[in-house]
Amino acid sequence: MTRTIHAVHQVSRPQGAPTAENFAFVTEELAPLAEGTALVENLYFSVDPYMRQAMDEGPVAEGHWALDAPLEGRSLGRVIESRTPALAVGEIVGHRKAWRTHAVVTPDETRRIPDLAGVPLSAHLSAFGGTGLTAWVGLTRIARLQPGESIFVSAAAGGVGSAAGQLAKLIGAGRVIGSAGSPAKVKLATERLGYDVAFDYHDGPVMEQLRAAAPDGLDAYLDNVGGDHLEAAIERLRENGRIAWSGAIAQYNSTEAPAAPRNLFEVNLKALRMEGFLVRQHMDALPELYEFLAPHLASGRVVPEETVVEGFDRSVEAFLGLFRGENTGKMLVKVAD
Amino acid sequence: MTRTIHAVHQVSRPQGAPTAENFAFVTEELAPLAEGTALVENLYFSVDPYMRQAMDEGPVAEGHWALDAPLEGRSLGRVIESRTPALAVGEIVGHRKAWRTHAVVTPDETRRIPDLAGVPLSAHLSAFGGTGLTAWVGLTRIARLQPGESIFVSAAAGGVGSAAGQLAKLIGAGRVIGSAGSPAKVKLATERLGYDVAFDYHDGPVMEQLRAAAPDGLDAYLDNVGGDHLEAAIERLRENGRIAWSGAIAQYNSTEAPAAPRNLFEVNLKALRMEGFLVRQHMDALPELYEFLAPHLASGRVVPEETVVEGFDRSVEAFLGLFRGENTGKMLVKVAD
């Protein structure tokens, strides 16, 4: 059994956009397994926009990464050695010890991955992972999207957006409008991700493009970018509209205070609800999502949109690609078969 | 019976702060009452910050005022002549035909004012009027304030704020913090309006003063001013904090886009909920407020804070005084006994 593992550490803090120099690949020799632990071979892990914030200086207890130390992230792995009856060799588990080829875990640090017929393993990091659950919670619990209502989703071809378009349609939404950062992503959004209409935010001011796409206004907005998208959505939302704010990738690399929407006072005038949410506070929604979505995944009606980068040595490249818009859907690193 | 009535019309649109020149006092001769209507002698009406927005150009259907025409506002009057069995002479009714000494109304345009033992008539425009109901809805339905929680209220000595401090304490709030615009108002807030601590926003940056007043953070914020107060509140709110946004008097006279809080992204990071609301959508909360508050008003434990300007000829002066901070509590015009 291997005792030499590979890992990525963060070795410096970025100013603005992260670079490869902020990371280092390291090897480590594992001590023999302690009683009550198991060794997991990682198969997949996800790289996510929120990790940009973790790279900044800040308390580890609040999710910031320490330098020269193991990093966190959502992972799927197979138990290959065990000194606890709670984890059997061969079992597939989810855990948070990513950015490494192998991880030593206790049972408490893992969650069981249900074997859902016809659902591919990687879906547990995409459609059933943090991004899919974010889309589900944002649509159902925060925006409380009702059949027939119209919704705008920014970053429509991204991890959350690719799940949100398809879920919104399954919920029975009326007009589903998306924005994305390239013609290919716009095409993907309308052809495969459930969007009725989408636009490329490079083609002109978001405000103007959203006015054209939603001439009758909006009931809800699922925000993954902030900035000009948020301002345009506020303008288009009807009285009692809802904004579910799950992320702001446009701002993560900013070293200045982000531009706030100049029309924020319309939240008051139109009785809008703008609600941020943290998916970790909504883990109890996962069984609902399994029940709602698994049959559609198994039947092929819904396809989890994933960009899978193969090979642990490309982990940093995969992460940096997120900020250059190189992914469609969820960005995953495939570590082993 | 008088047939000559006095009224105030708006005759021009303000640029920035309104002035006396935007208004004119007019007299009018009434035609004989039509079948199905009644003549009401107005006793009180309220002048409110939201009226500044009504003065701007815009659709009458959305509450904007037409020039050279009767104006709206919350009023209390006595029926003095009636050609409908639904309105008896001598009855006290609430209606929206303010800024005039008398009004011709249909039964549909009026609401019955309950005779609550020990509650003064003017309270139906203050503690039980739009401002008191705004405070109640903001605290209970929007901020969902729980016993023991801490809350910040801006414009603590204003119409909404004077009701909110007392209501928050009755609900069982922990620390209730207010801001106001003069030493006298700060004193009033802590001595009579339920606030545990208050500060004068002229004494230094709101951010610093709120940090000192709420060193352990906040659970909720009832916003009546926007701007720097909103930014400071966002900084102080704990995870899952709530912002109930009922008004933004600081911005009504602005001819530029208002400054948005630079830390708005914390709504996402801390899973805050920022919710605007329109009290007209919550009129069904009024019976709750009667039940909750009437005994306290009757016993004198709660005193509705009102600034009563006597005499119809001082109506415009009363309204303009709102924007110079001349009121404590609800600003009312007393038209007749």
XYZ file of C-alpha atoms in Angstrom:
674
model
C 0.000 0.000 0.000
C 1.287 3.453 -0.980
C 2.682 5.576 1.826
C 3.829 8.459 -0.405
C 1.035 10.862 -1.262
C 0.902 14.025 -3.348
C -0.769 17.248 -2.269
C -1.104 20.891 -3.217
C -0.418 23.577 -0.633
C -0.944 27.300 -0.845
C 2.418 29.011 -0.298
C 1.587 32.715 -0.699
C -1.396 35.111 -0.701
C -2.605 36.438 -4.052
C -2.980 40.130 -4.862
C -6.001 40.162 -7.139
C -6.197 37.086 -9.362
C -4.452 33.946 -8.067
C -1.479 32.552 -9.997
C 0.340 29.229 -10.158
C 3.067 30.738 -7.949
C 0.622 30.838 -5.045
C 0.655 27.019 -4.975
C 3.192 24.240 -4.604
C 2.979 20.490 -5.203
C 4.396 18.580 -2.251
C 4.872 14.927 -1.345
C 4.350 13.478 2.060
C 5.100 10.154 3.725
C 2.142 8.759 5.652
C 2.587 7.302 9.109
C 0.860 3.956 9.735
C -2.910 4.413 10.132
C -4.069 5.169 13.663
C -6.897 3.192 15.216
C -10.274 4.703 14.216
C -9.113 6.130 10.883
C -9.116 5.037 7.265
C -7.079 5.819 4.179
C -9.056 7.105 1.210
C -7.828 7.235 -2.360
C -9.323 10.374 -3.872
C -11.133 9.899 -7.170
C -12.532 13.396 -7.800
C -12.451 16.743 -6.120
C -14.047 20.044 -7.035
C -12.415 23.429 -7.458
C -14.782 26.290 -6.754
C -14.931 30.084 -6.930
C -15.393 30.403 -3.166
C -11.850 29.066 -2.738
C -10.524 32.403 -3.966
C -11.755 33.941 -0.718
C -10.229 31.121 1.297
C -6.843 32.108 -0.174
C -6.939 35.522 1.530
C -5.534 36.090 5.008
C -8.137 35.334 7.646
C -9.199 32.971 10.419
C -8.965 29.276 9.540
C -12.152 28.785 11.584
C -13.942 30.980 9.046
C -12.713 28.925 6.118
C -9.475 30.715 5.240
C -6.567 28.548 4.176
C -3.364 28.381 6.184
C -0.139 28.628 4.156
C 2.016 25.508 3.686
C -0.740 23.245 4.974
C -3.285 20.800 3.537
C -6.219 22.464 1.745
C -9.925 21.726 1.914
C -12.471 21.065 -0.794
C -15.283 18.708 -1.645
C -13.947 15.256 -2.582
C -15.065 11.773 -3.448
C -12.797 8.848 -2.614
C -12.620 5.105 -2.136
C -11.583 3.574 1.174
C -8.428 1.542 0.509
C -7.324 0.746 4.047
C -9.310 0.925 7.256
C -8.827 0.698 10.993
C -12.440 1.488 11.819
C -15.485 -0.749 11.431
C -17.456 2.306 10.287
C -15.574 2.534 6.988
C -15.205 -0.590 4.868
C -12.506 -1.036 2.260
C -14.029 -0.370 -1.160
C -16.673 2.007 0.125
C -17.139 5.381 -1.620
C -17.297 8.399 0.682
C -17.545 12.149 0.405
C -15.218 14.306 2.508
C -13.501 17.714 2.610
C -9.807 16.718 2.344
C -9.212 17.699 -1.255
C -6.145 18.856 -3.163
C -4.368 15.587 -2.405
C -4.200 12.094 -3.875
C -5.009 10.339 -0.603
C -6.500 11.404 2.697
C -6.627 9.943 6.185
C -10.133 10.373 7.568
C -12.211 9.525 10.596
C -15.816 8.352 10.093
C -17.052 11.757 11.345
C -15.227 13.487 8.542
C -17.004 11.522 5.850
C -20.496 11.226 4.462
C -21.887 8.162 2.759
C -22.571 8.567 -0.966
C -25.885 6.903 -1.841
C -25.809 4.524 -4.771
C -28.502 6.047 -6.993
C -29.290 3.877 -9.995
C -28.100 5.414 -13.245
C -26.426 8.396 -11.597
C -22.695 8.775 -12.385
C -20.307 9.121 -9.442
C -19.117 12.616 -10.364
C -22.712 13.886 -10.125
C -22.250 13.781 -6.355
C -19.898 16.732 -6.768
C -21.965 18.531 -9.433
C -25.755 18.122 -9.616
C -25.804 16.618 -6.099
C -22.743 18.510 -4.912
C -22.329 21.989 -3.499
C -23.217 23.690 -6.763
C -26.338 21.640 -7.512
C -27.514 22.003 -3.928
C -26.821 25.747 -4.097
C -29.027 26.005 -7.184
C -31.778 23.948 -5.529
C -31.742 25.881 -2.257
C -31.504 29.199 -4.094
C -34.505 28.403 -6.283
C -36.751 26.650 -3.794
C -35.921 28.000 -0.332
C -34.575 31.483 -1.001
C -36.158 32.724 -4.243
C -39.156 30.421 -3.611
C -39.697 30.177 -7.353
C -43.286 29.363 -8.309
C -44.563 27.708 -11.489
C -44.985 30.271 -14.239
C -42.618 32.825 -12.736
C -39.700 34.338 -14.633
C -36.140 34.148 -13.351
C -32.732 35.472 -14.358
C -29.584 33.459 -13.568
C -26.114 34.924 -13.980
C -23.169 32.714 -14.926
C -25.702 30.419 -16.576
C -23.072 27.995 -17.883
C -21.175 27.807 -14.592
C -21.467 25.235 -11.824
C -24.518 26.693 -10.106
C -26.031 28.184 -13.263
C -25.900 24.955 -15.261
C -27.897 23.206 -12.552
C -30.216 26.176 -11.957
C -31.486 26.462 -15.529
C -32.489 22.820 -15.696
C -33.978 22.795 -12.190
C -35.957 25.994 -12.805
C -37.585 24.428 -15.850
C -38.394 21.222 -13.962
C -40.000 23.343 -11.218
C -42.204 24.855 -13.904
C -40.725 28.328 -14.243
C -42.004 30.509 -17.048
C -39.239 32.455 -18.738
C -35.707 31.400 -17.658
C -33.044 33.916 -18.719
C -29.293 33.412 -18.427
C -26.109 35.372 -18.966
C -22.748 33.856 -19.854
C -19.292 34.908 -20.998
C -18.904 33.479 -24.496
C -21.002 32.614 -27.564
C -20.342 28.923 -26.915
C -21.667 29.201 -23.369
C -24.739 31.108 -24.517
C -25.430 28.334 -27.009
C -24.906 25.667 -24.354
C -27.284 27.485 -21.985
C -30.179 27.548 -24.414
C -29.536 24.213 -26.106
C -28.752 22.025 -23.119
C -29.170 23.828 -19.803
C -32.849 24.733 -19.842
C -32.604 28.460 -20.581
C -35.287 30.001 -22.785
C -32.998 32.870 -23.690
C -29.408 33.793 -22.875
C -26.983 36.587 -23.724
C -23.226 37.154 -23.712
C -22.381 39.895 -21.229
C -19.503 40.994 -23.455
C -21.997 42.019 -26.159
C -23.158 45.195 -24.421
C -24.297 46.607 -21.084
C -26.027 43.952 -18.989
C -28.792 46.444 -18.184
C -29.700 46.833 -21.861
C -29.432 43.151 -22.676
C -31.552 42.156 -19.709
C -34.200 44.736 -20.608
C -34.420 43.147 -24.050
C -34.524 39.615 -22.625
C -37.063 40.402 -19.895
C -39.278 43.157 -21.297
C -42.080 42.264 -18.883
C -39.886 42.192 -15.799
C -38.689 39.444 -13.494
C -39.929 37.638 -10.415
C -36.591 36.321 -9.215
C -32.833 36.501 -9.731
C -30.230 33.916 -8.767
C -27.025 35.910 -8.423
C -23.647 34.314 -8.976
C -21.693 37.378 -10.041
C -22.861 40.626 -8.361
C -21.871 44.002 -9.852
C -23.591 45.110 -13.062
C -25.705 41.941 -13.194
C -27.171 42.673 -9.777
C -27.919 46.262 -10.734
C -29.688 45.183 -13.918
C -31.705 42.553 -12.070
C -32.840 45.058 -9.437
C -34.089 47.305 -12.216
C -36.055 44.496 -13.874
C -37.563 42.886 -10.777
C -41.233 43.478 -10.186
C -42.775 44.420 -6.842
C -42.054 41.682 -4.261
C -39.303 40.208 -6.439
C -36.632 38.044 -4.816
C -32.860 37.919 -5.164
C -31.100 34.755 -4.009
C -27.425 35.607 -3.670
C -25.195 32.586 -3.682
C -21.886 33.987 -4.842
C -20.078 36.847 -6.496
C -17.254 35.434 -8.607
C -16.768 38.799 -10.389
C -15.644 40.269 -7.092
C -13.491 37.560 -5.585
C -10.323 38.766 -7.291
C -10.969 42.438 -6.670
C -8.583 44.289 -4.371
C -10.982 47.232 -4.152
C -14.404 47.466 -2.604
C -16.809 46.119 -5.213
C -19.165 48.447 -7.046
C -22.519 48.339 -5.352
C -25.699 48.685 -7.409
C -26.605 52.367 -7.708
C -30.303 51.469 -7.647
C -30.190 49.546 -4.379
C -32.917 51.794 -2.932
C -35.357 50.017 -5.260
C -35.168 47.120 -2.780
C -37.149 49.440 -0.555
C -39.387 51.030 -3.201
C -40.443 47.722 -4.778
C -40.435 45.652 -1.586
C -37.760 43.325 -2.924
C -36.136 40.626 -0.829
C -32.390 40.172 -1.270
C -31.135 37.175 0.633
C -27.669 35.745 0.867
C -27.328 32.108 1.801
C -24.671 29.608 2.757
C -25.294 26.160 1.396
C -23.700 24.574 4.484
C -26.750 25.810 6.431
C -29.041 23.860 4.103
C -27.547 20.373 3.996
C -30.929 19.023 5.080
C -32.207 19.920 1.597
C -30.046 17.227 -0.012
C -32.555 14.360 0.397
C -35.227 16.560 -1.274
C -32.866 17.143 -4.166
C -32.096 13.402 -4.513
C -35.788 12.646 -4.635
C -36.610 15.426 -7.092
C -33.683 15.084 -9.454
C -32.386 11.495 -9.386
C -35.116 10.133 -11.688
C -34.387 12.870 -14.237
C -30.656 12.157 -14.114
C -31.233 8.427 -14.461
C -33.542 8.957 -17.443
C -31.089 11.329 -19.112
C -33.616 14.175 -19.189
C -31.149 16.158 -17.089
C -27.423 15.925 -17.706
C -25.027 17.223 -15.078
C -22.796 19.743 -16.801
C -19.181 19.110 -15.803
C -15.719 20.108 -16.972
C -13.441 17.312 -15.830
C -9.701 18.008 -15.798
C -7.846 14.698 -15.732
C -4.836 14.177 -13.518
C -3.855 15.427 -10.089
C -0.916 17.361 -11.546
C -3.425 19.636 -13.321
C -5.260 20.641 -10.115
C -3.863 24.174 -9.963
C -4.442 24.694 -13.680
C -8.088 23.645 -13.217
C -8.600 26.096 -10.366
C -7.000 29.024 -12.194
C -9.122 28.209 -15.245
C -12.278 28.990 -13.239
C -11.370 32.670 -13.239
C -10.674 32.658 -16.954
C -14.091 31.115 -17.629
C -12.576 27.859 -18.940
C -15.234 25.646 -17.423
C -18.749 24.935 -18.402
C -20.721 23.648 -15.469
C -18.946 22.214 -12.489
C -15.140 22.168 -12.615
C -13.772 18.862 -11.325
C -10.343 17.303 -11.051
C -10.272 13.576 -11.729
C -7.520 12.138 -9.571
C -7.946 8.408 -10.190
C -10.391 5.953 -11.779
C -72.934 74.504 6.524
C -69.649 75.736 5.027
C -69.264 75.394 1.282
C -65.898 77.152 1.051
C -62.972 74.860 1.830
C -59.219 75.381 1.960
C -56.645 73.084 0.363
C -52.964 72.852 -0.494
C -51.912 71.968 -4.045
C -48.481 71.223 -5.400
C -47.731 73.746 -8.152
C -44.163 72.824 -9.235
C -41.645 69.966 -9.010
C -38.741 70.357 -6.570
C -35.085 70.035 -7.524
C -33.549 68.465 -4.431
C -35.199 69.632 -1.218
C -38.794 70.885 -1.538
C -39.571 74.528 -0.753
C -42.663 76.559 0.105
C -42.760 77.746 -3.523
C -43.659 74.205 -4.626
C -47.041 74.612 -2.901
C -50.036 76.956 -3.017
C -52.998 77.447 -0.694
C -56.253 77.467 -2.642
C -59.929 77.842 -1.808
C -62.729 75.962 -3.439
C -66.517 76.175 -3.436
C -68.208 72.823 -2.886
C -71.153 71.735 -4.985
C -74.114 70.240 -3.097
C -73.355 66.702 -1.874
C -74.165 63.944 -4.351
C -76.193 60.940 -3.288
C -73.901 58.288 -1.717
C -71.284 60.733 -0.410
C -70.568 62.531 2.831
C -68.726 65.687 3.855
C -65.936 65.207 6.375
C -64.340 67.958 8.416
C -60.678 67.034 8.753
C -59.282 67.024 12.280
C -55.727 65.748 11.725
C -53.579 64.686 8.824
C -50.046 63.401 8.694
C -47.110 64.684 6.645
C -44.587 61.971 5.860
C -41.159 61.538 4.256
C -42.585 59.320 1.487
C -44.443 62.368 0.172
C -41.149 63.771 -1.081
C -41.133 60.999 -3.698
C -44.749 61.682 -4.584
C -43.697 65.243 -5.493
C -41.489 64.011 -8.337
C -42.785 63.539 -11.869
C -44.300 60.104 -12.297
C -47.514 58.104 -12.778
C -50.362 59.087 -10.474
C -51.261 55.388 -10.321
C -47.903 54.798 -8.622
C -48.542 57.460 -6.032
C -47.033 60.524 -7.689
C -48.860 63.801 -7.198
C -50.420 65.695 -10.102
C -49.746 69.443 -10.155
C -52.563 71.889 -9.319
C -54.736 69.100 -7.955
C -55.869 67.798 -4.544
C -53.143 65.888 -2.654
C -53.337 62.643 -0.732
C -52.286 61.751 2.787
C -53.543 59.917 5.842
C -56.321 61.891 7.563
C -58.820 61.666 10.389
C -62.081 63.546 10.134
C -65.608 63.852 11.465
C -68.650 63.370 9.238
C -70.582 66.665 9.271
C -73.086 66.060 6.465
C -74.132 62.780 4.888
C -76.135 61.489 1.956
C -75.290 57.846 2.622
C -76.635 55.581 5.380
C -73.135 54.062 5.679
C -71.683 57.248 7.192
C -73.481 58.879 10.106
C -73.046 62.523 11.036
C -70.648 62.727 13.979
C -68.769 59.556 13.076
C -64.938 59.616 13.011
C -63.356 58.086 9.904
C -59.885 57.621 8.439
C -59.330 58.469 4.777
C -56.659 59.586 2.289
C -57.940 63.051 1.275
C -55.504 65.172 3.249
C -54.031 68.639 2.725
C -57.521 70.188 2.895
C -59.908 71.363 5.597
C -62.855 69.300 4.336
C -63.239 66.340 2.022
C -66.104 64.723 0.171
C -65.866 60.954 0.531
C -67.695 57.790 -0.398
C -67.976 54.988 2.190
C -65.406 52.967 0.203
C -62.848 55.710 0.643
C -63.061 55.613 4.429
C -62.166 53.243 7.201
C -63.852 53.137 10.556
C -61.649 54.222 13.460
C -62.216 51.898 16.419
C -62.925 53.587 19.723
C -60.173 52.106 21.885
C -60.584 53.043 25.534
C -57.896 55.455 26.701
C -56.295 55.849 23.288
C -56.145 59.453 22.005
C -57.563 60.135 18.550
C -54.253 61.257 17.034
C -52.723 57.854 17.878
C -54.633 56.502 14.883
C -52.195 58.463 12.714
C -49.085 57.719 14.815
C -48.804 54.520 16.893
C -51.742 52.979 14.958
C -51.064 54.908 11.755
C -48.721 54.251 8.871
C -45.599 54.827 10.935
C -46.604 52.652 13.897
C -47.762 49.902 11.557
C -44.501 50.209 9.602
C -42.547 49.706 12.815
C -44.709 46.727 13.807
C -44.523 45.016 10.410
C -40.802 45.743 10.114
C -40.051 44.244 13.524
C -42.415 41.280 13.510
C -42.952 40.225 9.886
C -39.786 41.376 8.133
C -36.979 41.375 10.712
C -38.846 38.687 12.703
C -37.265 40.011 15.875
C -37.009 37.409 18.625
C -36.815 37.965 22.387
C -33.235 38.605 23.452
C -32.038 39.711 20.037
C -30.268 42.998 19.394
C -31.528 45.538 16.896
C -30.392 48.855 15.453
C -32.967 51.449 14.357
C -32.006 54.538 12.384
C -33.927 57.803 12.789
C -34.816 56.601 16.274
C -36.714 59.753 17.194
C -38.683 59.879 13.922
C -42.159 58.600 13.202
C -41.233 54.959 12.624
C -38.266 54.969 14.990
C -40.191 56.362 17.953
C -42.677 53.504 17.648
C -40.014 50.882 16.876
C -37.930 51.438 20.007
C -40.903 51.004 22.315
C -42.332 48.054 20.365
C -38.956 46.286 20.242
C -38.675 46.452 24.013
C -42.246 45.187 24.460
C -41.426 42.265 22.145
C -38.527 41.447 24.480
C -35.567 42.548 22.408
C -32.170 42.506 24.082
C -30.081 45.538 23.159
C -32.006 48.221 21.225
C -29.711 50.800 19.611
C -30.815 53.999 17.891
C -29.316 56.840 15.919
C -30.705 60.360 15.751
C -29.769 63.814 14.516
C -29.454 65.947 17.664
C -28.488 65.653 21.343
C -32.121 66.309 22.297
C -33.331 63.440 20.112
C -30.681 61.094 21.495
C -31.865 61.963 24.992
C -35.501 61.427 24.008
C -34.669 58.055 22.453
C -33.067 56.648 25.586
C -35.314 58.355 28.139
C -38.718 57.868 26.566
C -38.613 55.751 23.406
C -37.256 52.440 24.669
C -33.690 52.633 23.368
C -30.937 51.165 25.526
C -28.340 53.288 23.819
C -28.418 55.959 21.115
C -25.925 58.186 19.324
C -25.964 61.421 17.332
C -24.831 60.702 13.786
C -23.248 64.156 13.612
C -20.758 63.124 16.305
C -18.606 60.960 14.027
C -18.748 58.237 11.379
C -21.787 56.026 11.864
C -19.567 52.955 11.369
C -17.414 53.848 14.373
C -20.303 54.858 16.592
C -22.245 51.702 15.787
C -19.175 49.542 16.479
C -18.965 51.141 19.908
C -22.701 50.751 20.542
C -22.898 47.158 19.286
C -19.521 45.600 20.065
C -21.018 42.089 19.974
C -22.823 42.583 16.668
C -26.456 42.815 15.684
C -29.283 40.462 14.778
C -31.455 42.969 12.957
C -31.611 46.472 11.528
C -34.698 48.563 10.826
C -33.575 51.009 8.150
C -35.191 54.408 7.770
C -32.287 56.300 6.233
C -30.062 54.133 3.983
C -26.567 55.349 3.074
C -23.858 55.246 5.740
C -26.271 53.779 8.299
C -26.986 50.803 6.058
C -23.294 50.230 5.428
C -22.525 50.292 9.144
C -25.394 47.928 9.921
C -24.245 45.421 7.287
C -20.818 45.416 8.900
C -22.231 44.769 12.378
C -24.865 42.158 11.491
C -24.080 38.601 12.461
C -24.583 35.586 10.217
C -28.257 35.290 9.219
C -28.948 38.870 10.289
C -31.966 40.675 8.842
C -32.459 44.156 7.432
C -36.012 45.485 7.241
C -35.954 48.453 4.918
C -38.924 50.740 5.312
C -37.637 54.026 4.015
C -34.636 56.090 3.081
C -35.318 59.706 4.085
C -31.642 60.637 3.615
C -32.025 59.923 -0.086
C -35.439 61.388 -0.925
C -34.050 64.831 -1.670
C -31.007 63.599 -3.542
C -30.767 64.399 -7.234
C -27.910 61.898 -7.679
C -27.905 58.140 -7.406
C -27.524 57.387 -3.702
C -24.293 55.949 -2.355
C -24.692 52.208 -2.096
C -23.011 50.361 0.749
C -19.531 49.319 -0.324
C -19.814 46.152 1.750
C -23.016 44.900 0.138
C -21.310 41.591 -0.742
C -21.445 40.743 2.979
C -25.155 40.049 2.379
C -23.864 37.010 0.522
C -20.944 36.151 2.812
C -22.967 36.297 6.038
C -26.246 35.032 4.600
C -28.056 38.237 5.468
C -31.608 38.945 4.420
C -32.356 42.499 3.238
C -36.024 43.010 2.628
C -37.888 46.089 1.544
C -41.552 46.334 2.390
C -44.573 48.488 1.634
C -46.882 48.929 4.561
C -49.917 49.022 2.250
C -49.280 45.316 1.608
C -49.608 44.592 5.321
C -52.832 46.323 6.367
C -54.015 42.982 7.743
C -51.460 43.411 10.544
C -53.377 46.341 12.036
C -55.719 44.248 14.227
C -52.632 42.461 15.667
C -51.133 45.831 16.499
C -54.351 47.040 18.163
C -54.423 43.941 20.318
C -50.738 44.102 21.214
C -50.380 47.812 21.816
C -53.739 49.283 22.878
C -53.483 48.119 26.504
C -50.015 49.668 26.788
C -51.228 52.956 25.322
C -54.249 52.998 27.609
C -52.095 52.327 30.667
C -49.594 55.013 29.670
C -46.704 52.558 29.562
C -46.276 53.518 25.902
C -46.732 57.103 24.775
C -47.163 57.815 21.077
C -44.490 60.341 20.162
C -46.033 63.102 18.065
C -45.139 66.577 16.894
C -48.463 68.334 16.325
C -48.429 71.528 14.267
C -51.628 73.448 14.953
C -53.537 75.123 12.145
C -54.187 74.242 8.534
C -52.228 77.313 7.362
C -49.060 75.726 8.768
C -49.393 72.493 6.704
C -46.566 73.283 4.283
C -44.308 74.468 7.094
C -44.913 71.157 8.911
C -44.003 69.116 5.832
C -40.826 71.083 5.087
C -39.818 70.737 8.738
C -39.599 66.946 8.298
C -36.511 67.367 6.139
C -34.899 69.726 8.627
C -35.439 67.206 11.428
C -37.889 69.484 13.252
C -40.142 66.662 14.365
C -39.790 64.084 17.061
C -41.991 61.116 16.354
C -44.881 61.413 13.986
C -45.430 64.837 12.368
C -49.131 65.772 12.358
C -51.121 68.798 11.317
C -54.096 69.569 13.568
C -56.758 71.110 11.372
C -59.675 71.407 13.798
C -60.742 70.255 17.271
